[in-house]
Amino acid sequence: MYGELVPVGGGDPIPLLKKRLRIGRREGCDIVLNFANVSGHHALMEIEEGYWFIRDLRSRNGIKVDGRKILVGLRRRLDPGIVLQVAKHKFEVQYEPIELGAYGSPPQDEQMDNFFSQSLLDRAGLKRRQEELKKGRNS
């Protein structure tokens, strides 16, 4: 086991069983959160140099780390004890970096260089929504 997500306010902890986990509402996800406000494929968690990182997979209701929204396309480090919010659902991230192979200083979050490679509409997920609306009107 590589740690766990402990629901804030109570509930059963969710074990982190693999080094790469897809979070979402669909049954094929590694961590299934069966709530209407969670996207089918909401986020991706991965271990790098002993630390968990998360990336928003263009979800509708987003991800927050300690109350700060994660922009689509950027990944954020999840330090032990941090509160991860998937849509409206909050979890405390619990793990031991040293047990996962960490040494030295923690790896950095993704740099803003990659952030500017996408348009504002793409990063906000609005371009895709506009295309969905156009398809709906043409049907």
Tab-separated table of N, CA and C in Angstrom:
chain	number	residue	atom	x	y	z
A	1	MET	N	0.841	-1.177	0.000
A	1	MET	CA	0.000	0.000	0.000
A	1	MET	C	0.891	1.246	0.000
A	2	TYR	N	0.436	2.272	-0.725
A	2	TYR	CA	1.228	3.492	-0.906
A	2	TYR	C	0.630	4.691	-0.172
A	3	GLY	N	-0.209	4.432	0.814
A	3	GLY	CA	-0.853	5.487	1.573
A	3	GLY	C	-2.354	5.331	1.499
A	4	GLU	N	-3.058	6.392	1.914
A	4	GLU	CA	-4.509	6.363	1.853
A	4	GLU	C	-5.085	7.771	1.834
A	5	LEU	N	-6.323	7.848	1.340
A	5	LEU	CA	-7.103	9.077	1.373
A	5	LEU	C	-8.134	8.896	2.470
A	6	VAL	N	-8.093	9.770	3.471
A	6	VAL	CA	-9.010	9.672	4.597
A	6	VAL	C	-10.079	10.753	4.450
A	7	PRO	N	-11.355	10.364	4.302
A	7	PRO	CA	-12.414	11.362	4.141
A	7	PRO	C	-12.470	12.321	5.331
A	8	VAL	N	-12.492	13.621	5.050
A	8	VAL	CA	-12.610	14.628	6.094
A	8	VAL	C	-14.053	14.590	6.593
A	9	GLY	N	-14.228	14.485	7.889
A	9	GLY	CA	-15.570	14.419	8.454
A	9	GLY	C	-16.040	12.995	8.701
A	10	GLY	N	-15.223	12.004	8.333
A	10	GLY	CA	-15.567	10.617	8.615
A	10	GLY	C	-15.800	9.789	7.375
A	11	GLY	N	-15.684	8.514	7.551
A	11	GLY	CA	-15.854	7.568	6.447
A	11	GLY	C	-14.662	6.634	6.375
A	12	ASP	N	-14.795	5.613	5.557
A	12	ASP	CA	-13.729	4.627	5.415
A	12	ASP	C	-12.578	5.188	4.591
A	13	PRO	N	-11.332	4.978	5.038
A	13	PRO	CA	-10.174	5.412	4.248
A	13	PRO	C	-10.118	4.658	2.925
A	14	ILE	N	-9.590	5.330	1.921
A	14	ILE	CA	-9.426	4.728	0.602
A	14	ILE	C	-7.950	4.388	0.438
A	15	PRO	N	-7.609	3.099	0.333
A	15	PRO	CA	-6.195	2.730	0.192
A	15	PRO	C	-5.655	3.105	-1.194
A	16	LEU	N	-4.412	3.561	-1.223
A	16	LEU	CA	-3.720	3.881	-2.475
A	16	LEU	C	-2.878	2.655	-2.817
A	17	LEU	N	-3.400	1.795	-3.705
A	17	LEU	CA	-2.829	0.473	-3.924
A	17	LEU	C	-1.819	0.385	-5.057
A	18	LYS	N	-1.769	1.406	-5.920
A	18	LYS	CA	-0.845	1.397	-7.050
A	18	LYS	C	-0.121	2.735	-7.120
A	19	LYS	N	0.961	2.796	-7.904
A	19	LYS	CA	1.736	4.028	-8.041
A	19	LYS	C	1.103	5.027	-9.004
A	20	ARG	N	0.083	4.603	-9.711
A	20	ARG	CA	-0.632	5.463	-10.658
A	20	ARG	C	-2.108	5.134	-10.547
A	21	LEU	N	-2.917	6.136	-10.178
A	21	LEU	CA	-4.324	5.899	-9.905
A	21	LEU	C	-5.200	6.918	-10.621
A	22	ARG	N	-6.214	6.439	-11.301
A	22	ARG	CA	-7.198	7.320	-11.936
A	22	ARG	C	-8.394	7.421	-10.978
A	23	ILE	N	-8.817	8.659	-10.735
A	23	ILE	CA	-9.948	8.929	-9.853
A	23	ILE	C	-11.118	9.410	-10.706
A	24	GLY	N	-12.303	8.872	-10.457
A	24	GLY	CA	-13.469	9.325	-11.202
A	24	GLY	C	-14.715	8.554	-10.838
A	25	ARG	N	-15.796	8.870	-11.532
A	25	ARG	CA	-17.090	8.246	-11.286
A	25	ARG	C	-17.240	6.909	-12.007
A	26	ARG	N	-16.519	6.709	-13.097
A	26	ARG	CA	-16.669	5.470	-13.880
A	26	ARG	C	-16.111	4.263	-13.153
A	27	GLU	N	-16.738	3.135	-13.385
A	27	GLU	CA	-16.340	1.891	-12.729
A	27	GLU	C	-14.921	1.448	-13.084
A	28	GLY	N	-14.413	1.865	-14.226
A	28	GLY	CA	-13.065	1.478	-14.636
A	28	GLY	C	-11.960	2.245	-13.931
A	29	CYS	N	-12.290	3.240	-13.142
A	29	CYS	CA	-11.286	4.023	-12.416
A	29	CYS	C	-10.727	3.214	-11.251
A	30	ASP	N	-9.509	3.542	-10.853
A	30	ASP	CA	-8.883	2.867	-9.716
A	30	ASP	C	-9.554	3.273	-8.402
A	31	ILE	N	-9.916	4.539	-8.295
A	31	ILE	CA	-10.663	5.041	-7.140
A	31	ILE	C	-11.987	5.573	-7.681
A	32	VAL	N	-13.066	4.875	-7.370
A	32	VAL	CA	-14.387	5.250	-7.871
A	32	VAL	C	-15.089	6.095	-6.811
A	33	LEU	N	-15.423	7.325	-7.198
A	33	LEU	CA	-16.222	8.217	-6.355
A	33	LEU	C	-17.553	8.390	-7.069
A	34	ASN	N	-18.525	7.621	-6.667
A	34	ASN	CA	-19.808	7.557	-7.365
A	34	ASN	C	-20.730	8.688	-6.914
A	35	PHE	N	-20.389	9.913	-7.327
A	35	PHE	CA	-21.166	11.106	-7.023
A	35	PHE	C	-21.396	11.861	-8.321
A	36	ALA	N	-22.560	12.472	-8.475
A	36	ALA	CA	-22.905	13.175	-9.711
A	36	ALA	C	-21.954	14.323	-10.026
A	37	ASN	N	-21.361	14.951	-9.004
A	37	ASN	CA	-20.473	16.090	-9.262
A	37	ASN	C	-19.022	15.687	-9.540
A	38	VAL	N	-18.735	14.388	-9.579
A	38	VAL	CA	-17.406	13.877	-9.929
A	38	VAL	C	-17.442	13.434	-11.383
A	39	SER	N	-16.480	13.891	-12.175
A	39	SER	CA	-16.419	13.526	-13.599
A	39	SER	C	-16.078	12.057	-13.767
A	40	GLY	N	-16.391	11.519	-14.937
A	40	GLY	CA	-16.084	10.123	-15.239
A	40	GLY	C	-14.617	9.801	-15.022
A	41	HIS	N	-13.736	10.610	-15.553
A	41	HIS	CA	-12.294	10.550	-15.313
A	41	HIS	C	-11.890	11.918	-14.796
A	42	HIS	N	-11.841	12.061	-13.495
A	42	HIS	CA	-11.688	13.362	-12.849
A	42	HIS	C	-10.221	13.768	-12.686
A	43	ALA	N	-9.395	12.849	-12.192
A	43	ALA	CA	-8.007	13.200	-11.873
A	43	ALA	C	-7.103	11.984	-11.972
A	44	LEU	N	-5.799	12.265	-12.033
A	44	LEU	CA	-4.790	11.217	-12.072
A	44	LEU	C	-3.782	11.480	-10.962
A	45	MET	N	-3.544	10.473	-10.113
A	45	MET	CA	-2.528	10.568	-9.067
A	45	MET	C	-1.374	9.651	-9.438
A	46	GLU	N	-0.133	10.160	-9.261
A	46	GLU	CA	1.064	9.380	-9.561
A	46	GLU	C	2.143	9.664	-8.528
A	47	ILE	N	2.963	8.665	-8.261
A	47	ILE	CA	4.103	8.841	-7.366
A	47	ILE	C	5.324	9.208	-8.199
A	48	GLU	N	6.029	10.234	-7.754
A	48	GLU	CA	7.301	10.625	-8.362
A	48	GLU	C	8.289	10.922	-7.241
A	49	GLU	N	9.411	10.224	-7.254
A	49	GLU	CA	10.477	10.394	-6.264
A	49	GLU	C	9.946	10.326	-4.832
A	50	GLY	N	8.981	9.438	-4.595
A	50	GLY	CA	8.467	9.208	-3.255
A	50	GLY	C	7.318	10.106	-2.835
A	51	TYR	N	6.851	10.976	-3.720
A	51	TYR	CA	5.761	11.898	-3.398
A	51	TYR	C	4.594	11.694	-4.357
A	52	TRP	N	3.377	11.845	-3.825
A	52	TRP	CA	2.187	11.796	-4.662
A	52	TRP	C	1.990	13.136	-5.361
A	53	PHE	N	1.587	13.083	-6.629
A	53	PHE	CA	1.206	14.252	-7.421
A	53	PHE	C	-0.178	14.008	-7.981
A	54	ILE	N	-0.903	15.093	-8.256
A	54	ILE	CA	-2.235	14.979	-8.849
A	54	ILE	C	-2.346	15.911	-10.038
A	55	ARG	N	-3.117	15.473	-11.032
A	55	ARG	CA	-3.381	16.263	-12.244
A	55	ARG	C	-4.880	16.185	-12.542
A	56	ASP	N	-5.478	17.330	-12.805
A	56	ASP	CA	-6.897	17.404	-13.177
A	56	ASP	C	-7.032	16.948	-14.622
A	57	LEU	N	-7.925	16.013	-14.883
A	57	LEU	CA	-8.140	15.478	-16.231
A	57	LEU	C	-9.314	16.177	-16.913
A	58	ARG	N	-9.314	17.494	-16.872
A	58	ARG	CA	-10.364	18.317	-17.481
A	58	ARG	C	-11.732	18.039	-16.863
A	59	SER	N	-11.738	17.911	-15.541
A	59	SER	CA	-12.995	17.653	-14.837
A	59	SER	C	-13.872	18.899	-14.845
A	60	ARG	N	-15.147	18.698	-14.647
A	60	ARG	CA	-16.091	19.831	-14.623
A	60	ARG	C	-16.034	20.598	-13.309
A	61	ASN	N	-15.831	19.910	-12.193
A	61	ASN	CA	-15.893	20.561	-10.886
A	61	ASN	C	-14.547	20.699	-10.190
A	62	GLY	N	-13.483	20.347	-10.861
A	62	GLY	CA	-12.142	20.663	-10.408
A	62	GLY	C	-11.600	19.920	-9.207
A	63	ILE	N	-10.375	20.350	-8.873
A	63	ILE	CA	-9.612	19.785	-7.766
A	63	ILE	C	-9.009	20.954	-7.004
A	64	LYS	N	-8.979	20.810	-5.680
A	64	LYS	CA	-8.298	21.799	-4.839
A	64	LYS	C	-7.322	21.067	-3.934
A	65	VAL	N	-6.190	21.711	-3.682
A	65	VAL	CA	-5.197	21.202	-2.744
A	65	VAL	C	-5.052	22.259	-1.663
A	66	ASP	N	-5.406	21.892	-0.447
A	66	ASP	CA	-5.442	22.832	0.682
A	66	ASP	C	-6.194	24.113	0.324
A	67	GLY	N	-7.329	23.951	-0.343
A	67	GLY	CA	-8.203	25.072	-0.666
A	67	GLY	C	-7.834	25.851	-1.912
A	68	ARG	N	-6.729	25.506	-2.574
A	68	ARG	CA	-6.297	26.214	-3.782
A	68	ARG	C	-6.598	25.373	-5.011
A	69	LYS	N	-7.335	25.964	-5.953
A	69	LYS	CA	-7.729	25.265	-7.179
A	69	LYS	C	-6.504	24.906	-8.015
A	70	ILE	N	-6.519	23.708	-8.567
A	70	ILE	CA	-5.469	23.244	-9.469
A	70	ILE	C	-5.928	23.529	-10.889
A	71	LEU	N	-5.124	24.232	-11.639
A	71	LEU	CA	-5.475	24.537	-13.018
A	71	LEU	C	-5.354	23.290	-13.882
A	72	VAL	N	-6.268	23.152	-14.824
A	72	VAL	CA	-6.262	22.010	-15.735
A	72	VAL	C	-4.916	21.952	-16.455
A	73	GLY	N	-4.333	20.774	-16.510
A	73	GLY	CA	-3.078	20.589	-17.222
A	73	GLY	C	-1.843	20.690	-16.343
A	74	LEU	N	-1.958	21.257	-15.151
A	74	LEU	CA	-0.816	21.343	-14.242
A	74	LEU	C	-0.948	20.294	-13.154
A	75	ARG	N	0.176	19.777	-12.707
A	75	ARG	CA	0.140	18.798	-11.633
A	75	ARG	C	0.633	19.456	-10.355
A	76	ARG	N	0.152	18.972	-9.232
A	76	ARG	CA	0.542	19.503	-7.931
A	76	ARG	C	0.991	18.375	-7.029
A	77	ARG	N	1.999	18.656	-6.217
A	77	ARG	CA	2.485	17.679	-5.239
A	77	ARG	C	1.499	17.633	-4.074
A	78	LEU	N	1.243	16.419	-3.594
A	78	LEU	CA	0.370	16.198	-2.443
A	78	LEU	C	1.234	15.769	-1.263
A	79	ASP	N	1.637	16.720	-0.456
A	79	ASP	CA	2.440	16.396	0.719
A	79	ASP	C	1.587	15.679	1.757
A	80	PRO	N	2.195	14.858	2.610
A	80	PRO	CA	1.426	14.161	3.651
A	80	PRO	C	0.675	15.160	4.534
A	81	GLY	N	-0.584	14.833	4.834
A	81	GLY	CA	-1.402	15.665	5.694
A	81	GLY	C	-2.184	16.754	4.974
A	82	ILE	N	-1.918	16.929	3.697
A	82	ILE	CA	-2.598	17.956	2.909
A	82	ILE	C	-4.041	17.525	2.652
A	83	VAL	N	-4.939	18.502	2.473
A	83	VAL	CA	-6.341	18.179	2.176
A	83	VAL	C	-6.560	18.300	0.672
A	84	LEU	N	-6.986	17.200	0.077
A	84	LEU	CA	-7.309	17.126	-1.347
A	84	LEU	C	-8.821	17.184	-1.479
A	85	GLN	N	-9.304	18.064	-2.361
A	85	GLN	CA	-10.738	18.160	-2.608
A	85	GLN	C	-11.016	17.795	-4.060
A	86	VAL	N	-11.816	16.765	-4.257
A	86	VAL	CA	-12.254	16.316	-5.574
A	86	VAL	C	-13.714	16.708	-5.689
A	87	ALA	N	-14.018	17.678	-6.560
A	87	ALA	CA	-15.347	18.302	-6.600
A	87	ALA	C	-15.607	18.856	-5.201
A	88	LYS	N	-16.625	18.386	-4.507
A	88	LYS	CA	-16.920	18.872	-3.143
A	88	LYS	C	-16.468	17.890	-2.052
A	89	HIS	N	-15.764	16.839	-2.428
A	89	HIS	CA	-15.408	15.770	-1.498
A	89	HIS	C	-13.963	15.946	-1.037
A	90	LYS	N	-13.776	16.041	0.295
A	90	LYS	CA	-12.458	16.332	0.869
A	90	LYS	C	-11.842	15.097	1.506
A	91	PHE	N	-10.525	14.959	1.280
A	91	PHE	CA	-9.759	13.839	1.809
A	91	PHE	C	-8.422	14.351	2.346
A	92	GLU	N	-7.984	13.783	3.464
A	92	GLU	CA	-6.632	14.046	3.937
A	92	GLU	C	-5.731	12.983	3.316
A	93	VAL	N	-4.631	13.426	2.724
A	93	VAL	CA	-3.684	12.512	2.077
A	93	VAL	C	-2.687	12.038	3.126
A	94	GLN	N	-2.608	10.722	3.323
A	94	GLN	CA	-1.703	10.168	4.326
A	94	GLN	C	-0.763	9.152	3.687
A	95	TYR	N	0.533	9.408	3.835
A	95	TYR	CA	1.565	8.473	3.381
A	95	TYR	C	2.904	8.922	3.944
A	96	GLU	N	3.910	8.065	3.822
A	96	GLU	CA	5.263	8.371	4.287
A	96	GLU	C	6.193	8.427	3.080
A	97	PRO	N	6.642	9.610	2.680
A	97	PRO	CA	7.502	9.730	1.496
A	97	PRO	C	8.751	8.846	1.546
A	98	ILE	N	9.372	8.721	2.703
A	98	ILE	CA	10.596	7.912	2.812
A	98	ILE	C	10.302	6.455	2.477
A	99	GLU	N	9.143	5.964	2.904
A	99	GLU	CA	8.753	4.577	2.588
A	99	GLU	C	8.508	4.390	1.088
A	100	LEU	N	8.221	5.494	0.378
A	100	LEU	CA	7.971	5.418	-1.067
A	100	LEU	C	9.211	5.777	-1.883
A	101	GLY	N	10.360	5.897	-1.216
A	101	GLY	CA	11.612	6.131	-1.931
A	101	GLY	C	12.076	7.574	-1.979
A	102	ALA	N	11.491	8.463	-1.184
A	102	ALA	CA	11.894	9.874	-1.205
A	102	ALA	C	13.257	10.054	-0.561
A	103	TYR	N	14.011	10.993	-1.103
A	103	TYR	CA	15.305	11.393	-0.531
A	103	TYR	C	15.577	12.825	-0.982
A	104	GLY	N	16.314	13.566	-0.187
A	104	GLY	CA	16.628	14.947	-0.557
A	104	GLY	C	15.392	15.825	-0.529
A	105	SER	N	15.453	16.908	-1.281
A	105	SER	CA	14.317	17.829	-1.314
A	105	SER	C	13.222	17.268	-2.223
A	106	PRO	N	11.964	17.605	-1.912
A	106	PRO	CA	10.843	17.086	-2.721
A	106	PRO	C	10.884	17.630	-4.145
A	107	PRO	N	10.392	16.853	-5.115
A	107	PRO	CA	10.311	17.357	-6.494
A	107	PRO	C	9.326	18.519	-6.559
A	108	GLN	N	9.538	19.403	-7.507
A	108	GLN	CA	8.705	20.595	-7.656
A	108	GLN	C	7.415	20.285	-8.413
A	109	ASP	N	6.437	21.181	-8.212
A	109	ASP	CA	5.224	21.131	-9.017
A	109	ASP	C	5.600	21.442	-10.456
A	110	GLU	N	4.699	21.131	-11.376
A	110	GLU	CA	4.955	21.395	-12.793
A	110	GLU	C	5.147	22.888	-13.025
A	111	GLN	N	6.090	23.224	-13.869
A	111	GLN	CA	6.416	24.615	-14.146
A	111	GLN	C	5.350	25.267	-15.007
A	112	MET	N	5.276	26.575	-14.930
A	112	MET	CA	4.292	27.348	-15.683
A	112	MET	C	4.590	27.357	-17.185
A	113	ASP	N	5.796	26.956	-17.606
A	113	ASP	CA	6.120	26.933	-19.038
A	113	ASP	C	5.091	26.113	-19.800
A	114	ASN	N	4.783	24.918	-19.287
A	114	ASN	CA	3.814	24.051	-19.940
A	114	ASN	C	2.413	24.648	-19.873
A	115	PHE	N	2.157	25.403	-18.830
A	115	PHE	CA	0.857	26.020	-18.624
A	115	PHE	C	0.497	26.943	-19.785
A	116	PHE	N	1.474	27.697	-20.283
A	116	PHE	CA	1.205	28.671	-21.329
A	116	PHE	C	1.180	28.054	-22.729
A	117	SER	N	1.360	26.751	-22.819
A	117	SER	CA	1.286	26.102	-24.125
A	117	SER	C	-0.162	25.844	-24.550
A	118	GLN	N	-1.131	26.051	-23.658
A	118	GLN	CA	-2.549	25.867	-23.966
A	118	GLN	C	-3.260	27.218	-23.951
A	119	SER	N	-4.340	27.322	-24.710
A	119	SER	CA	-5.130	28.548	-24.697
A	119	SER	C	-5.908	28.626	-23.384
A	120	LEU	N	-6.370	29.825	-23.057
A	120	LEU	CA	-7.177	30.007	-21.846
A	120	LEU	C	-8.449	29.169	-21.895
A	121	LEU	N	-9.083	29.096	-23.057
A	121	LEU	CA	-10.306	28.308	-23.186
A	121	LEU	C	-10.047	26.819	-22.949
A	122	ASP	N	-8.918	26.325	-23.481
A	122	ASP	CA	-8.570	24.919	-23.277
A	122	ASP	C	-8.326	24.632	-21.799
A	123	ARG	N	-7.535	25.487	-21.135
A	123	ARG	CA	-7.208	25.261	-19.726
A	123	ARG	C	-8.448	25.296	-18.859
A	124	ALA	N	-9.392	26.147	-19.189
A	124	ALA	CA	-10.620	26.253	-18.401
A	124	ALA	C	-11.625	25.164	-18.768
A	125	GLY	N	-11.359	24.423	-19.827
A	125	GLY	CA	-12.285	23.390	-20.281
A	125	GLY	C	-13.473	23.965	-21.026
A	126	LEU	N	-13.421	25.261	-21.366
A	126	LEU	CA	-14.558	25.910	-22.021
A	126	LEU	C	-14.637	25.606	-23.504
A	127	LYS	N	-13.501	25.427	-24.147
A	127	LYS	CA	-13.517	25.133	-25.578
A	127	LYS	C	-14.274	23.835	-25.827
A	128	ARG	N	-13.988	22.833	-25.011
A	128	ARG	CA	-14.662	21.544	-25.148
A	128	ARG	C	-16.159	21.704	-24.894
A	129	ARG	N	-16.531	22.491	-23.871
A	129	ARG	CA	-17.943	22.694	-23.555
A	129	ARG	C	-18.654	23.428	-24.672
A	130	GLN	N	-17.968	24.413	-25.287
A	130	GLN	CA	-18.562	25.129	-26.407
A	130	GLN	C	-18.837	24.172	-27.563
A	131	GLU	N	-17.887	23.270	-27.829
A	131	GLU	CA	-18.063	22.294	-28.902
A	131	GLU	C	-19.225	21.351	-28.590
A	132	GLU	N	-19.370	20.948	-27.310
A	132	GLU	CA	-20.478	20.075	-26.927
A	132	GLU	C	-21.812	20.786	-27.129
A	133	LEU	N	-21.865	22.070	-26.784
A	133	LEU	CA	-23.099	22.832	-26.953
A	133	LEU	C	-23.457	22.968	-28.434
A	134	LYS	N	-22.451	23.206	-29.275
A	134	LYS	CA	-22.713	23.315	-30.712
A	134	LYS	C	-23.257	22.004	-31.270
A	135	LYS	N	-22.680	20.884	-30.831
A	135	LYS	CA	-23.156	19.576	-31.283
A	135	LYS	C	-24.602	19.370	-30.871
A	136	GLY	N	-24.939	19.789	-29.648
A	136	GLY	CA	-26.296	19.638	-29.146
A	136	GLY	C	-27.308	20.450	-29.959
A	137	ARG	N	-26.900	21.634	-30.401
A	137	ARG	CA	-27.790	22.479	-31.207
A	137	ARG	C	-27.991	21.923	-32.602
A	138	ASN	N	-26.954	21.262	-33.136
A	138	ASN	CA	-27.018	20.723	-34.498
A	138	ASN	C	-27.751	19.399	-34.577
A	139	SER	N	-28.053	18.809	-33.430
A	139	SER	CA	-28.734	17.491	-33.422
A	139	SER	C	-30.200	17.628	-33.708
